Short mmCIF file of N, CA and C in Angstrom, two decimals:
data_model
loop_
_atom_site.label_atom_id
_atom_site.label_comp_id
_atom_site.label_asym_id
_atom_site.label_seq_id
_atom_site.Cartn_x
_atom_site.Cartn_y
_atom_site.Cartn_z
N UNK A 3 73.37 146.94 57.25
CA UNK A 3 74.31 147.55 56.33
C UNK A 3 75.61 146.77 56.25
N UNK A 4 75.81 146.00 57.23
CA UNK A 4 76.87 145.14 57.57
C UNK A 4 77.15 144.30 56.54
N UNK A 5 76.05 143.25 56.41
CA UNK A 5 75.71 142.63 55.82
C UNK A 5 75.79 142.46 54.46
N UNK A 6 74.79 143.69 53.77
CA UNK A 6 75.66 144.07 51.96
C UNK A 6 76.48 144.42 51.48
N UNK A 7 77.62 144.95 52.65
CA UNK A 7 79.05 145.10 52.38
C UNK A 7 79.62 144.19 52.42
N UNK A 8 79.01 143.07 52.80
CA UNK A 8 79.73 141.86 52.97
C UNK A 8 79.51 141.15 51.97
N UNK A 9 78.48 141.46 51.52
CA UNK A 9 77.95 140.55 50.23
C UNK A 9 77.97 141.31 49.17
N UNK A 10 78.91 142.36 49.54
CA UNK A 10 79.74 143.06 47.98
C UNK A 10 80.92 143.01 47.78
N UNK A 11 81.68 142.63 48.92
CA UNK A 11 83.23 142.40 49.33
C UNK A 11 83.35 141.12 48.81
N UNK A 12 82.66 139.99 49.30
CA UNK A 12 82.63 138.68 48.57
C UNK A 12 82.40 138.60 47.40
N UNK A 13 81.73 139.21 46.69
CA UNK A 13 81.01 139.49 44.51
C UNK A 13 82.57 139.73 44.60
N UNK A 14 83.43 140.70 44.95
CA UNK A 14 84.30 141.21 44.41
C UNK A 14 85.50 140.86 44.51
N UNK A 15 85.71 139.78 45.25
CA UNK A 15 86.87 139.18 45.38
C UNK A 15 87.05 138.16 44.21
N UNK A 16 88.35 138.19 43.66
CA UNK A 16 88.36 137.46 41.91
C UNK A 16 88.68 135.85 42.91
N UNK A 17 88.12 135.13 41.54
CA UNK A 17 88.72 133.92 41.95
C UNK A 17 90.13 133.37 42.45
N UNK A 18 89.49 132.77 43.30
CA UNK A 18 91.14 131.69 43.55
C UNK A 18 92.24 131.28 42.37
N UNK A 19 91.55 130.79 41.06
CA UNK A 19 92.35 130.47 39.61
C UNK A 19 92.93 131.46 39.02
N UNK A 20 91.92 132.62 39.62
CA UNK A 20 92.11 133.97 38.85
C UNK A 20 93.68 134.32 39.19
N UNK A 21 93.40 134.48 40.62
CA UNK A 21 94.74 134.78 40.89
C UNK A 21 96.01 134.02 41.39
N UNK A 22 95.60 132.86 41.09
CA UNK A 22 96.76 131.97 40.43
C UNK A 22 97.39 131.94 39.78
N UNK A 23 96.66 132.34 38.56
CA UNK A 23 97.05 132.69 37.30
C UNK A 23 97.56 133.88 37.16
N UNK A 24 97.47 134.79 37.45
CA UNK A 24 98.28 136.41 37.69
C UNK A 24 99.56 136.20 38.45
N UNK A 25 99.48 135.82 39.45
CA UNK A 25 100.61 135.57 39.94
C UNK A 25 101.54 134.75 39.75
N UNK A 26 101.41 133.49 38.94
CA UNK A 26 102.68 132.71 38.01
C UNK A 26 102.83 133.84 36.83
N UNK A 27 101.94 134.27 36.02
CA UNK A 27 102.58 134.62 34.93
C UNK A 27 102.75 136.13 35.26
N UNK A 28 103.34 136.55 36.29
CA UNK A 28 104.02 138.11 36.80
C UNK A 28 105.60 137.90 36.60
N UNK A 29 106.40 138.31 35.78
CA UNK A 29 107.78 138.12 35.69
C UNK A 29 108.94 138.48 36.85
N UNK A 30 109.53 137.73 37.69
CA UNK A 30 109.92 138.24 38.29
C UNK A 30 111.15 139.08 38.48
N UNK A 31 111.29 140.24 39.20
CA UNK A 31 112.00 141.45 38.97
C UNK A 31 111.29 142.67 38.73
N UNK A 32 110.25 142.74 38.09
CA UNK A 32 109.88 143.56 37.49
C UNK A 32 109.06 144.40 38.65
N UNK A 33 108.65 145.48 38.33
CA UNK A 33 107.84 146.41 39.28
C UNK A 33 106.25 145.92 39.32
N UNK A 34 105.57 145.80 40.45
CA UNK A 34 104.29 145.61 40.37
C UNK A 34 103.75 146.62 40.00
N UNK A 35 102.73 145.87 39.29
CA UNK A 35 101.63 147.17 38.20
C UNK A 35 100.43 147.03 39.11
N UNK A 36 99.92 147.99 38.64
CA UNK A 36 98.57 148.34 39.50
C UNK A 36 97.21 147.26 39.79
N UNK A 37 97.26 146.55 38.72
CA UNK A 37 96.59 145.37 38.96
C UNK A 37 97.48 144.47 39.98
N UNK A 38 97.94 144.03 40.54
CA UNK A 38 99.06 143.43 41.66
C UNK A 38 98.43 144.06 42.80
N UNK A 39 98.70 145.09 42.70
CA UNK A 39 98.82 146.03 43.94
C UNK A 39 97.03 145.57 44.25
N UNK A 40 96.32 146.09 43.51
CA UNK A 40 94.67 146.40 43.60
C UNK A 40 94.29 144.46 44.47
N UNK A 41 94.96 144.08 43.68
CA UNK A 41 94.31 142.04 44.11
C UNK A 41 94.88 141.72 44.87
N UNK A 42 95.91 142.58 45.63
CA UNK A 42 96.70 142.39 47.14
C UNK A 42 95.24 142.83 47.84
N UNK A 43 95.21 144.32 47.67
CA UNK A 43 94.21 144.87 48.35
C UNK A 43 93.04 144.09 48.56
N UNK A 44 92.66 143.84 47.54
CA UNK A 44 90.81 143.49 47.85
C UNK A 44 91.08 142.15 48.51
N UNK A 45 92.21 141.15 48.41
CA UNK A 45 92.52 140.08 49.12
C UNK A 45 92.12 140.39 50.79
N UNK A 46 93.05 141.07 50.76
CA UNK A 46 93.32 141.53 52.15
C UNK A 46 91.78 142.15 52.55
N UNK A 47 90.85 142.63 51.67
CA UNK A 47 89.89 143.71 51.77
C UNK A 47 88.87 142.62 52.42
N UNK A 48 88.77 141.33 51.40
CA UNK A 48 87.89 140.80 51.39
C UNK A 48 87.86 139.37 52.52
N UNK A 49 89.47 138.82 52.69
CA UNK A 49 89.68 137.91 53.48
C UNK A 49 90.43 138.09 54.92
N UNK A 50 91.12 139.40 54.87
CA UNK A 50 92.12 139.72 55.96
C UNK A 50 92.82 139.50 55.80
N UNK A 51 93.60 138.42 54.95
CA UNK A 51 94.48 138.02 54.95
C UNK A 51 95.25 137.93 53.59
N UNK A 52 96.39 137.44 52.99
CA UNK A 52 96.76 136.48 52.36
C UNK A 52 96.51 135.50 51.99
N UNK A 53 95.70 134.79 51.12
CA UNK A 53 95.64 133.51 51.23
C UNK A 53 97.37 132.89 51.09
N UNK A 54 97.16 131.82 51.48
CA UNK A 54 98.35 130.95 52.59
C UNK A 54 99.27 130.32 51.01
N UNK A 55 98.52 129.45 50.51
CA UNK A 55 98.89 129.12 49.28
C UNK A 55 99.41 130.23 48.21
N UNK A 56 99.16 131.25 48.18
CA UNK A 56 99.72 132.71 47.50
C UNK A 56 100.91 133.71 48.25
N UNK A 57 100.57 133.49 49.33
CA UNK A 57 101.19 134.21 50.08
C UNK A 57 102.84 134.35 49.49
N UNK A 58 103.65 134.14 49.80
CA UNK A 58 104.88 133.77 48.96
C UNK A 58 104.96 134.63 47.70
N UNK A 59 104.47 133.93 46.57
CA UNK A 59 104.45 134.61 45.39
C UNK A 59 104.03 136.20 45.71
N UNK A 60 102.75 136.33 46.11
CA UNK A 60 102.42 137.93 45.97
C UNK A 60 103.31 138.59 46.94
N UNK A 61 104.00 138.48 48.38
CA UNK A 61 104.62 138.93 48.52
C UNK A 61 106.21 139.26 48.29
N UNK A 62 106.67 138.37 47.06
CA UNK A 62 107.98 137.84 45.72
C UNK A 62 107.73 139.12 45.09
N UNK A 63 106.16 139.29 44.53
CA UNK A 63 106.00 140.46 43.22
C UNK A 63 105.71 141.34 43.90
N UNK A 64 105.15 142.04 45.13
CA UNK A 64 105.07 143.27 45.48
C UNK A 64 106.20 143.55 46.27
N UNK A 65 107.26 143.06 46.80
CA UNK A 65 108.88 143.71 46.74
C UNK A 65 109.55 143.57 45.43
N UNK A 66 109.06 142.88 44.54
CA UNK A 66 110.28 142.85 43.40
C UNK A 66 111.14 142.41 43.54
N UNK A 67 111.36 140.87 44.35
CA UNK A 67 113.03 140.46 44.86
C UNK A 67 113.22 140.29 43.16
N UNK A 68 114.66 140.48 43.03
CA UNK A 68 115.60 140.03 41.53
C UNK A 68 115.58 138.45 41.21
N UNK A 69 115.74 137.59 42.52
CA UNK A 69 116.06 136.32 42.45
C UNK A 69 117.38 136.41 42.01
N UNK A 70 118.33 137.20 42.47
CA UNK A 70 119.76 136.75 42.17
C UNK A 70 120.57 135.88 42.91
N UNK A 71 120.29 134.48 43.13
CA UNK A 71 120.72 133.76 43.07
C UNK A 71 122.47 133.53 43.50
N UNK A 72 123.00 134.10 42.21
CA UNK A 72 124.67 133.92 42.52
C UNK A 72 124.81 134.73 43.64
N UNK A 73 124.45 136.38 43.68
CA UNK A 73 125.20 136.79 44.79
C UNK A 73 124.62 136.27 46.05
N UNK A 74 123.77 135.43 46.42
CA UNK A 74 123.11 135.23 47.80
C UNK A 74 124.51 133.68 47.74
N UNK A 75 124.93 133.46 46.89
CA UNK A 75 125.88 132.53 46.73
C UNK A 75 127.19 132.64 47.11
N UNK A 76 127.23 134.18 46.64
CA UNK A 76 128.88 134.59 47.25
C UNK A 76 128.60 134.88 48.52
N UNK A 77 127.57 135.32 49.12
CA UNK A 77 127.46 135.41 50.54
C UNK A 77 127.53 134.73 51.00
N UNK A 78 126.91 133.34 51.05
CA UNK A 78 126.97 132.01 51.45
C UNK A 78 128.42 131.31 51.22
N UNK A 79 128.98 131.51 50.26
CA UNK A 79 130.44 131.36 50.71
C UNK A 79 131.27 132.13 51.57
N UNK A 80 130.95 132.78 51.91
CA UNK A 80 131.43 133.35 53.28
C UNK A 80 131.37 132.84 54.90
N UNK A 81 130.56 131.72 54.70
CA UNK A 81 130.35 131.20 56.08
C UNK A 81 129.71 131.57 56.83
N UNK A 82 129.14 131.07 58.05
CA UNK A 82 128.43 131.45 58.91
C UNK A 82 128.57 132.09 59.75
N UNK A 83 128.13 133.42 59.72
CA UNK A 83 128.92 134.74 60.34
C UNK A 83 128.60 134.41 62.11
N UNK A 84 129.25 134.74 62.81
CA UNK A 84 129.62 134.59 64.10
C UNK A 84 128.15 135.01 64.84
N UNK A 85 127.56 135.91 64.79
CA UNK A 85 126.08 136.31 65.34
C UNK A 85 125.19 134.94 65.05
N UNK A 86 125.80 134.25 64.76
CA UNK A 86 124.56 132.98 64.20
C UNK A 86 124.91 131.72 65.35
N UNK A 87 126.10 131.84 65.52
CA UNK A 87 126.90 131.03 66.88
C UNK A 87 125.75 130.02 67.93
N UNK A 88 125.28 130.82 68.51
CA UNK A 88 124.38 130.82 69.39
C UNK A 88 123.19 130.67 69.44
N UNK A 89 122.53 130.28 67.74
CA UNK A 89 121.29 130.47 67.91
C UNK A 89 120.37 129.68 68.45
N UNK A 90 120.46 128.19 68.50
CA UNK A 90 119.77 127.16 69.26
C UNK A 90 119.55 127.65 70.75
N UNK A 91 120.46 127.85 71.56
CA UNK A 91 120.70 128.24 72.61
C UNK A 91 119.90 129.10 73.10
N UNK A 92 119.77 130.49 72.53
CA UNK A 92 119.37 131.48 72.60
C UNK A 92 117.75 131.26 72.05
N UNK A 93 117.24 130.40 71.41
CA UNK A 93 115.66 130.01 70.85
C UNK A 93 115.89 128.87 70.82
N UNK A 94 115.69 128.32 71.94
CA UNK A 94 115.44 126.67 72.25
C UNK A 94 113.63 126.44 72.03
N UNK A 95 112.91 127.37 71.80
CA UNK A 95 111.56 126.49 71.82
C UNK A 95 111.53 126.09 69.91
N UNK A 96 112.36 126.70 69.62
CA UNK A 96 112.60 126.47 67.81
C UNK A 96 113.52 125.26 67.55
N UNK A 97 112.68 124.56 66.14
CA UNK A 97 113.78 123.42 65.95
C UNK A 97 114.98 123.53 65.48
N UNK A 98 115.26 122.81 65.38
CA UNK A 98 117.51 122.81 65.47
C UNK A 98 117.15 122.99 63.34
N UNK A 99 116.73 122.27 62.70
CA UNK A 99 116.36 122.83 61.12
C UNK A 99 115.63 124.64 61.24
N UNK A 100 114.81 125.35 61.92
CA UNK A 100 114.75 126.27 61.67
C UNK A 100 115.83 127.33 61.86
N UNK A 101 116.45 126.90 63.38
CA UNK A 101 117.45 127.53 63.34
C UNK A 101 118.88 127.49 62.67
N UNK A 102 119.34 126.54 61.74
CA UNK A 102 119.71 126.69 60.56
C UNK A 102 119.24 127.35 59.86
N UNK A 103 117.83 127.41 59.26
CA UNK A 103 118.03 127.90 58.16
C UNK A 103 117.84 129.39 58.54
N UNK A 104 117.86 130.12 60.25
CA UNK A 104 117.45 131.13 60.52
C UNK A 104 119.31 131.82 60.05
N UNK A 105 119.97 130.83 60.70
CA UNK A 105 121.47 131.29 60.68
C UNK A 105 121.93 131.42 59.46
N UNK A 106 121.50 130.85 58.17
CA UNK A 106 122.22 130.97 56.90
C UNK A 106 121.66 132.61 56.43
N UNK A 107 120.31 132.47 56.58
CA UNK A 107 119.88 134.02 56.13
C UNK A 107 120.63 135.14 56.87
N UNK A 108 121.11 134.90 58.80
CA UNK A 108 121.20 135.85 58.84
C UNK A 108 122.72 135.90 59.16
N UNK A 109 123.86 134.79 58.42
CA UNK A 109 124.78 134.94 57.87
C UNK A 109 124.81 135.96 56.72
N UNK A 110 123.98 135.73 55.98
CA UNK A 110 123.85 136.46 54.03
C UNK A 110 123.66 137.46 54.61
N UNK A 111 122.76 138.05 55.36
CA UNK A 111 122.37 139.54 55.91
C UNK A 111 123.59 140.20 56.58
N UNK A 112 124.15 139.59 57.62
CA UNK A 112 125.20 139.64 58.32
C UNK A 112 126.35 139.91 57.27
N UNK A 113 126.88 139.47 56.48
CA UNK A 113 127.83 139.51 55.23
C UNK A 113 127.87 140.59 54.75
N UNK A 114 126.39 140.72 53.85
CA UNK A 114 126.10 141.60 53.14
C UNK A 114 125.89 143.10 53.73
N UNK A 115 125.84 143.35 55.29
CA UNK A 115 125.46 144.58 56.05
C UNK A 115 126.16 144.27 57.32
N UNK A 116 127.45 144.91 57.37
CA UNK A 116 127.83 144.57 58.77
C UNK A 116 127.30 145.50 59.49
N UNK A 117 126.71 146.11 59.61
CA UNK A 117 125.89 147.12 60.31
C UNK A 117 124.74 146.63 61.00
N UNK A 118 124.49 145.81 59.99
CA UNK A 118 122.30 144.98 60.61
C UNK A 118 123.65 143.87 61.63
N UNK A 119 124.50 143.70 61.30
CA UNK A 119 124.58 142.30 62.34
C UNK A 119 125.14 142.86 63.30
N UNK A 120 125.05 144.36 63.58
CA UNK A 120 125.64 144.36 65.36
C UNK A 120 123.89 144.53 66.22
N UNK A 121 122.59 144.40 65.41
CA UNK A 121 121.71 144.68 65.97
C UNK A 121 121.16 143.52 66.67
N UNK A 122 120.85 143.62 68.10
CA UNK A 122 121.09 141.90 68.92
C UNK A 122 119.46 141.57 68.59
N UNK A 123 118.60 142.64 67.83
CA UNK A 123 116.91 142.25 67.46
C UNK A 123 117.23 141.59 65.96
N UNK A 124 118.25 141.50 65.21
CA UNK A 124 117.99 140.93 64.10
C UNK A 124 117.54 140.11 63.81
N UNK A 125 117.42 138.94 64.48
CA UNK A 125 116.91 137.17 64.21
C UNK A 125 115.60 137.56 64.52
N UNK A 126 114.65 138.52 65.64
CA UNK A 126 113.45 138.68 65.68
C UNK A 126 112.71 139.34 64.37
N UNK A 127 113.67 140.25 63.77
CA UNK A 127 112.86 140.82 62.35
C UNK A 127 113.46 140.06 61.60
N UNK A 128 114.01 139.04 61.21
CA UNK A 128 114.14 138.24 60.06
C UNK A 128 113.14 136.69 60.26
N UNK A 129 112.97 136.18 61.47
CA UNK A 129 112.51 135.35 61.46
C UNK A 129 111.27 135.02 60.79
N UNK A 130 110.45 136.46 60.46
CA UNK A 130 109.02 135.69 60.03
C UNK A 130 109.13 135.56 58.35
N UNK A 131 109.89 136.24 57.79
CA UNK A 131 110.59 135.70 56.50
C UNK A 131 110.54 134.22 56.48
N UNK A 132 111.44 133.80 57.13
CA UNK A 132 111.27 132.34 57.19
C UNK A 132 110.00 131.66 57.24
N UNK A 133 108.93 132.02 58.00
CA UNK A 133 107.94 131.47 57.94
C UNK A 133 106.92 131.59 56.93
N UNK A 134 106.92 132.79 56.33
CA UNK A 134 106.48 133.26 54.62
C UNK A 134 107.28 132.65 53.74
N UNK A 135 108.37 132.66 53.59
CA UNK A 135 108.94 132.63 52.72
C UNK A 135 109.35 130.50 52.67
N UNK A 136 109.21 129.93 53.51
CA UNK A 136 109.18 128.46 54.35
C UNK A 136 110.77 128.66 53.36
N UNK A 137 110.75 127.09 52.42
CA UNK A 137 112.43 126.17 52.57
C UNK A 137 112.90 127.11 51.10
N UNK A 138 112.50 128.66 50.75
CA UNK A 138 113.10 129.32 49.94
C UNK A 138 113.74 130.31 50.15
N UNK A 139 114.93 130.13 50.57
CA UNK A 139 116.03 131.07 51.33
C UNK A 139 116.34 132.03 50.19
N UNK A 140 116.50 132.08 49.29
CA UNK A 140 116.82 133.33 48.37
C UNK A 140 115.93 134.00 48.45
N UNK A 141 114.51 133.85 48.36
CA UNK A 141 113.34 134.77 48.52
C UNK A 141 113.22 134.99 50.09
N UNK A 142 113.77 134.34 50.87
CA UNK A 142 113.65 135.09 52.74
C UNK A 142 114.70 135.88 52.49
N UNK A 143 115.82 135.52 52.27
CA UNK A 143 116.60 136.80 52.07
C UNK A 143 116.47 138.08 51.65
N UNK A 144 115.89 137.90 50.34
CA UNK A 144 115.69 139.11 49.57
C UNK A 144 114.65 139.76 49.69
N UNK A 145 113.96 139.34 50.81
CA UNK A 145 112.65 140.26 51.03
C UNK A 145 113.25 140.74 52.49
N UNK A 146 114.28 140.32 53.35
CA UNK A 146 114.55 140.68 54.19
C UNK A 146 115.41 142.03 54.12
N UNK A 147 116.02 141.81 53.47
CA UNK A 147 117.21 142.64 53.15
C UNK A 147 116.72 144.00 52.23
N UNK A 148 115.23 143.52 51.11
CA UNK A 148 114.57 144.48 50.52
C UNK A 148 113.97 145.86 51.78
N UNK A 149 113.55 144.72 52.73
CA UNK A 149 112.78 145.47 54.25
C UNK A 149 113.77 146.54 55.20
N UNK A 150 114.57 145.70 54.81
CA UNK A 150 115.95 146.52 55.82
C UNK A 150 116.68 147.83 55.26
N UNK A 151 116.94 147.62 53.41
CA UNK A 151 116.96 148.40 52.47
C UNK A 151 115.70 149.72 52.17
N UNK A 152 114.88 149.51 52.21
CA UNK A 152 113.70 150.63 52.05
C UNK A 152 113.00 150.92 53.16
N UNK A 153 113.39 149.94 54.06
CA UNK A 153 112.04 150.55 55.28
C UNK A 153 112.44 150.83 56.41
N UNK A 154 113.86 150.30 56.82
CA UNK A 154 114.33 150.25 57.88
C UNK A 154 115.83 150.72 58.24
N UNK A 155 116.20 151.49 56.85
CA UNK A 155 117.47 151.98 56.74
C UNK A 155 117.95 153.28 57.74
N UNK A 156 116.64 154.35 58.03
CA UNK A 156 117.48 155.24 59.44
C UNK A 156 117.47 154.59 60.29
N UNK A 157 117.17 153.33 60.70
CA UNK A 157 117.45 152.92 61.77
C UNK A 157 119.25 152.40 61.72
N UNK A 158 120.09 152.36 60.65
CA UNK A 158 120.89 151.92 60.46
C UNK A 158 121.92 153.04 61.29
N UNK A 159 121.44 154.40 61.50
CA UNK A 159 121.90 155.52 62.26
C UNK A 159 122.43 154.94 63.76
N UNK A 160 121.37 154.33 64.33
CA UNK A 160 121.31 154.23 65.82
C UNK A 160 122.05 152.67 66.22
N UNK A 161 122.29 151.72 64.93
CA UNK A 161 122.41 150.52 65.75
C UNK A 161 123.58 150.60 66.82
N UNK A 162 123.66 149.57 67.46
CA UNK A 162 123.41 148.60 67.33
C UNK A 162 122.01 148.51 68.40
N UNK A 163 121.78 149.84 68.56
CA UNK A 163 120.44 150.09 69.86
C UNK A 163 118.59 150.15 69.07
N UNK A 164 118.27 150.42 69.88
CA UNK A 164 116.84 149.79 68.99
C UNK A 164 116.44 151.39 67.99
N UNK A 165 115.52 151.12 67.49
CA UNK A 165 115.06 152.63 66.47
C UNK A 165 114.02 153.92 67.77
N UNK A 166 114.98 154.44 68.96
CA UNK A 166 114.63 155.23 69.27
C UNK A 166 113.53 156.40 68.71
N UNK A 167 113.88 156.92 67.86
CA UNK A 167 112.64 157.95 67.19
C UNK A 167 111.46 157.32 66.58
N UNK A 168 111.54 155.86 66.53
CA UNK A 168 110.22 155.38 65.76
C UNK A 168 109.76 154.75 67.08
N UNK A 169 110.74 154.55 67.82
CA UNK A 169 109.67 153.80 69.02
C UNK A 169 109.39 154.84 70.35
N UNK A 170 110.32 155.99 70.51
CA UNK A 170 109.25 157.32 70.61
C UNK A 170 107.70 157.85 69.93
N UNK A 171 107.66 157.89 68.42
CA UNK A 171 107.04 158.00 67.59
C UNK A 171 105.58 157.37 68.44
N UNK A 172 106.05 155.70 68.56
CA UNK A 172 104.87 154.62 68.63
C UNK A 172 104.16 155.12 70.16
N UNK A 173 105.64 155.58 70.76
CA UNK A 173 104.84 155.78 72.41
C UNK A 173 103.77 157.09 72.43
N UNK A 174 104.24 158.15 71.75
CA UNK A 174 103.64 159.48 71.50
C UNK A 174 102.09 158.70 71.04
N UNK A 175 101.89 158.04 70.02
CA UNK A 175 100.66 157.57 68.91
C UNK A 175 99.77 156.66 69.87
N UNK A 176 100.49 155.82 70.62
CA UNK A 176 99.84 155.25 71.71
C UNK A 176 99.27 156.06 72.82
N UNK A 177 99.81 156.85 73.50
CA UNK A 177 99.68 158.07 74.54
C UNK A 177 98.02 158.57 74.19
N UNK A 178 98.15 158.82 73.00
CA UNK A 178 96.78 159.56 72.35
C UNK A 178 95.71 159.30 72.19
N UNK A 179 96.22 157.77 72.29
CA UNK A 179 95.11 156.69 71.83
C UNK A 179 94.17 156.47 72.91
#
């Protein structure tokens, strides 16, 4: 039975061109429509994963970053906020270019939320942005800050300490398990 689910999961996964092509011509800003959403899924359904080469884009159109540009600009004229000081130091197995470009994002974040920058886990939840998102800092930003904005905002209650009730939550869900 294993087997013909497997060899119905594969029929049903659209082409590679296919969704090449969906995903350049998705406008960006706009809300993902249900076709988006569905060819995330069966991606994921059919490969586990993301493919690597897409990755980026589909995760661009299923947050909806704006790509605004200027204001990640006025942030960036603000300099490199002081939490960024240290970062080589503090992640020496990372290269001296990642940790730049870890510090400019989490300058812009830092700027833009003085609240996320008293949290001493911030560079751990921004970092994999960087690695999705590789040498396109407006899109690591704005998916970071989208994450922090919709998903991670009661935690903004407790900083600068970790999200107590969700990591109660996890211990309770684990306990059970």
């Amino acid at each position: 039975s294993s087997s013909s689910s497997a060899g119905a999961s594969s029929s049903s996964a659209p082409p590679p061109a296919e969704v090449a092509r969906y995903v350049a011509a998705a406008p960006g800003g706009h809300a993902p429509d249900a076709g988006a959403v569905q060819l995330v899924q069966t991606l994921l359904y059919v490969h586990g994963a993301l493919p690597g080469r897409l990755r980026r884009q589909l995760w661009a159109q299923l947050l909806q970053l704006p790509h605004n540009a200027p204001a990640l600009g006025r942030l960036e004229a603000l300099g490199l906020h002081s939490i960024c000081q240290d970062l080589c130091r503090r992640y020496r197995k990372h290269s001296a270019r990642s940790m730049q470009r870890l510090g400019r994002i989490l300058s812009a974040l830092a700027h833009w939320s003085p609240q996320w920058a008293q949290a001493p886990y911030l560079p751990s939840l921004v970092f994999p942005f960087l690695k999705v998102f590789r040498e396109d800092r407006l899109e690591a930003f704005e998916a970071a800050a989208s994450i922090l904005l919709n998903w991670f905002q009661p935690w903004v209650a407790v900083l600068p300490g970790p999200p107590t009730a969700v990591l109660a939550h996890m211990d309770g869900m684990l306990l059970s398990a």
